[in-house]
Short mmCIF file of N, CA and C in Angstrom, two decimals:
data_model
loop_
_atom_site.label_atom_id
_atom_site.label_comp_id
_atom_site.label_asym_id
_atom_site.label_seq_id
_atom_site.Cartn_x
_atom_site.Cartn_y
_atom_site.Cartn_z
N MET A 1 -20.06 22.46 16.61
CA MET A 1 -20.44 21.17 15.80
C MET A 1 -18.56 21.15 15.41
N HIS A 2 -18.32 19.86 14.33
CA HIS A 2 -16.74 19.46 14.90
C HIS A 2 -17.23 18.52 13.55
N ALA A 3 -15.91 19.01 12.32
CA ALA A 3 -15.87 18.47 11.34
C ALA A 3 -15.12 16.68 11.66
N ARG A 4 -15.91 16.19 11.29
CA ARG A 4 -15.62 14.96 10.27
C ARG A 4 -13.72 14.43 10.14
N SER A 5 -12.85 13.59 11.08
CA SER A 5 -12.17 13.80 10.76
C SER A 5 -11.67 12.95 9.97
N ARG A 6 -10.41 12.89 8.95
CA ARG A 6 -10.34 12.12 7.88
C ARG A 6 -10.51 10.32 8.46
N LEU A 7 -10.97 9.67 7.28
CA LEU A 7 -10.02 7.61 8.38
C LEU A 7 -9.36 7.56 6.99
N THR A 8 -7.87 7.44 7.57
CA THR A 8 -7.03 6.88 6.23
C THR A 8 -6.54 5.24 7.07
N GLY A 9 -6.71 4.52 5.96
CA GLY A 9 -6.11 3.01 6.25
C GLY A 9 -4.61 3.28 5.72
N LEU A 10 -3.39 2.09 5.91
CA LEU A 10 -2.41 1.88 5.99
C LEU A 10 -2.04 0.41 5.61
N LEU A 11 -2.09 0.12 4.13
CA LEU A 11 -1.00 -0.93 3.66
C LEU A 11 -0.28 -1.03 3.91
N GLY A 12 0.97 -1.80 4.29
CA GLY A 12 2.39 -2.10 4.21
C GLY A 12 2.62 -2.98 2.69
N GLY A 13 3.89 -2.94 2.46
CA GLY A 13 4.41 -4.24 1.40
C GLY A 13 5.56 -4.24 1.26
N SER A 14 5.82 -5.67 0.50
CA SER A 14 7.17 -5.56 -0.85
C SER A 14 6.73 -4.46 -1.94
N PHE A 15 5.63 -4.54 -2.32
CA PHE A 15 4.93 -4.11 -3.78
C PHE A 15 5.88 -4.78 -4.70
N ASN A 16 6.29 -5.43 -4.41
CA ASN A 16 7.26 -6.01 -6.07
C ASN A 16 7.09 -7.12 -6.60
N PRO A 17 6.27 -6.55 -7.43
CA PRO A 17 6.20 -4.77 -7.51
C PRO A 17 4.09 -5.37 -7.28
N ALA A 18 3.40 -3.44 -6.83
CA ALA A 18 2.51 -3.41 -6.97
C ALA A 18 1.29 -3.50 -8.28
N HIS A 19 0.59 -4.12 -7.77
CA HIS A 19 -0.84 -5.20 -9.03
C HIS A 19 -1.76 -4.66 -8.64
N GLY A 20 -2.67 -5.00 -9.03
CA GLY A 20 -4.24 -5.03 -9.22
C GLY A 20 -4.75 -5.55 -7.69
N GLY A 21 -4.03 -6.66 -7.34
CA GLY A 21 -4.59 -7.34 -5.87
C GLY A 21 -4.52 -6.47 -4.96
N HIS A 22 -3.33 -5.42 -5.12
CA HIS A 22 -3.18 -4.63 -4.10
C HIS A 22 -4.34 -3.70 -4.30
N ARG A 23 -4.66 -3.19 -5.47
CA ARG A 23 -5.76 -2.13 -5.20
C ARG A 23 -7.12 -2.62 -5.53
N ARG A 24 -7.00 -3.92 -5.32
CA ARG A 24 -8.02 -4.28 -4.94
C ARG A 24 -8.55 -4.50 -3.43
N ILE A 25 -7.35 -4.68 -3.09
CA ILE A 25 -8.00 -4.81 -1.43
C ILE A 25 -7.68 -3.38 -0.51
N SER A 26 -7.55 -2.41 -1.29
CA SER A 26 -7.28 -1.14 -0.54
C SER A 26 -8.56 -0.87 -1.08
N LEU A 27 -9.06 -0.70 -2.02
CA LEU A 27 -10.63 -0.24 -2.40
C LEU A 27 -12.20 -1.00 -1.66
N PHE A 28 -11.31 -2.46 -1.33
CA PHE A 28 -12.44 -3.57 -0.74
C PHE A 28 -12.37 -2.65 0.77
N ALA A 29 -11.11 -2.58 1.84
CA ALA A 29 -10.84 -2.30 3.03
C ALA A 29 -11.64 -0.30 2.80
N ALA A 30 -11.50 0.24 1.93
CA ALA A 30 -11.77 1.84 2.11
C ALA A 30 -13.65 1.62 2.12
N GLU A 31 -14.27 0.95 1.30
CA GLU A 31 -15.17 0.33 1.57
C GLU A 31 -15.68 -0.79 2.84
N ALA A 32 -15.57 -0.98 3.28
CA ALA A 32 -15.78 -1.86 4.32
C ALA A 32 -15.85 -0.95 4.98
N LEU A 33 -14.70 -0.29 5.12
CA LEU A 33 -14.96 0.26 6.58
C LEU A 33 -14.42 2.17 6.77
N GLY A 34 -15.48 2.02 5.73
CA GLY A 34 -15.57 3.54 5.64
C GLY A 34 -14.63 5.26 5.28
N LEU A 35 -13.27 4.17 4.98
CA LEU A 35 -11.81 5.13 4.79
C LEU A 35 -11.35 6.23 3.53
N ASP A 36 -11.37 7.56 3.95
CA ASP A 36 -10.93 8.41 3.20
C ASP A 36 -10.09 8.08 2.69
N ALA A 37 -8.75 7.37 2.54
CA ALA A 37 -8.03 7.64 1.87
C ALA A 37 -7.20 5.61 2.33
N VAL A 38 -6.11 5.27 1.50
CA VAL A 38 -5.24 3.96 2.14
C VAL A 38 -4.21 4.29 1.22
N TRP A 39 -3.56 4.39 2.33
CA TRP A 39 -1.65 4.88 2.08
C TRP A 39 -1.11 3.38 2.17
N TRP A 40 -0.22 3.64 1.16
CA TRP A 40 0.93 2.25 0.74
C TRP A 40 1.74 2.57 1.36
N LEU A 41 2.24 2.04 1.87
CA LEU A 41 3.52 1.91 3.06
C LEU A 41 4.58 1.15 2.24
N VAL A 42 5.11 1.28 1.36
CA VAL A 42 6.59 0.12 0.87
C VAL A 42 7.65 0.11 1.44
N SER A 43 8.13 -1.43 1.96
CA SER A 43 8.72 -1.00 2.39
C SER A 43 10.09 -1.42 2.14
N PRO A 44 11.38 -0.79 2.70
CA PRO A 44 12.87 -0.73 1.88
C PRO A 44 13.32 -2.67 1.95
N GLY A 45 12.74 -3.38 2.52
CA GLY A 45 13.04 -4.72 2.36
C GLY A 45 12.34 -5.73 3.22
N ASN A 46 12.12 -6.89 3.46
CA ASN A 46 11.40 -7.63 4.28
C ASN A 46 12.26 -8.63 4.74
N PRO A 47 12.85 -8.92 5.59
CA PRO A 47 13.59 -10.28 5.92
C PRO A 47 12.54 -11.51 5.63
N LEU A 48 11.59 -11.55 5.62
CA LEU A 48 10.72 -12.69 5.37
C LEU A 48 11.11 -13.41 3.71
N LYS A 49 11.63 -12.09 3.25
CA LYS A 49 11.42 -12.71 1.72
C LYS A 49 12.96 -12.58 1.42
N PRO A 50 13.54 -13.20 0.24
CA PRO A 50 15.07 -13.64 0.14
C PRO A 50 15.36 -12.18 -0.75
N LYS A 51 16.48 -11.60 -0.77
CA LYS A 51 16.77 -10.16 -1.54
C LYS A 51 16.51 -10.75 -3.05
N ALA A 52 17.33 -11.68 -3.29
CA ALA A 52 17.28 -11.93 -5.48
C ALA A 52 16.03 -11.89 -5.53
N GLY A 53 16.11 -11.26 -6.45
CA GLY A 53 14.67 -10.60 -7.28
C GLY A 53 13.97 -9.10 -6.69
N MET A 54 14.45 -8.74 -5.92
CA MET A 54 13.99 -8.19 -4.99
C MET A 54 13.66 -6.54 -6.06
N ALA A 55 13.44 -5.94 -6.22
CA ALA A 55 13.61 -4.66 -7.06
C ALA A 55 14.33 -3.73 -5.73
N PRO A 56 14.47 -2.96 -6.93
CA PRO A 56 15.04 -2.18 -5.96
C PRO A 56 14.06 -0.86 -5.69
N LEU A 57 14.55 -0.47 -4.30
CA LEU A 57 12.92 0.58 -3.85
C LEU A 57 12.96 1.50 -4.41
N ALA A 58 13.33 2.57 -5.60
CA ALA A 58 12.93 3.25 -6.52
C ALA A 58 12.09 2.83 -7.18
N ALA A 59 12.15 1.20 -8.13
CA ALA A 59 11.71 0.92 -8.41
C ALA A 59 10.27 0.31 -8.02
N ARG A 60 10.12 -0.19 -6.66
CA ARG A 60 8.49 -0.69 -6.33
C ARG A 60 8.53 0.91 -5.86
N LEU A 61 8.75 2.05 -5.93
CA LEU A 61 7.77 3.34 -4.85
C LEU A 61 7.51 3.50 -6.59
N ARG A 62 7.47 4.19 -7.77
CA ARG A 62 7.39 4.20 -9.00
C ARG A 62 6.35 3.52 -9.13
N SER A 63 6.20 1.78 -8.97
CA SER A 63 5.50 0.86 -8.91
C SER A 63 3.93 1.59 -8.43
N ALA A 64 3.74 1.86 -7.56
CA ALA A 64 2.99 1.77 -6.24
C ALA A 64 1.80 3.31 -6.59
N ASN A 65 3.06 3.78 -7.27
CA ASN A 65 2.17 5.31 -7.37
C ASN A 65 1.73 5.62 -8.49
N GLN A 66 1.61 4.32 -9.50
CA GLN A 66 0.88 4.73 -10.97
C GLN A 66 -0.44 4.12 -10.98
#
């Protein structure tokens, strides 16, 4: 008998800052897809968004960990 593998979803984004919407879509995806976890991938930069107003990576990582 084999144990079921853990299913992990990935959510990438700027998380500038991380907010309830990110949490809600993570919880929705976990429920809809039967995921055991959703990992947030905080991107250091986004070529599609202006750098002005982008919080430092360390601050965005902190907000994603709260």
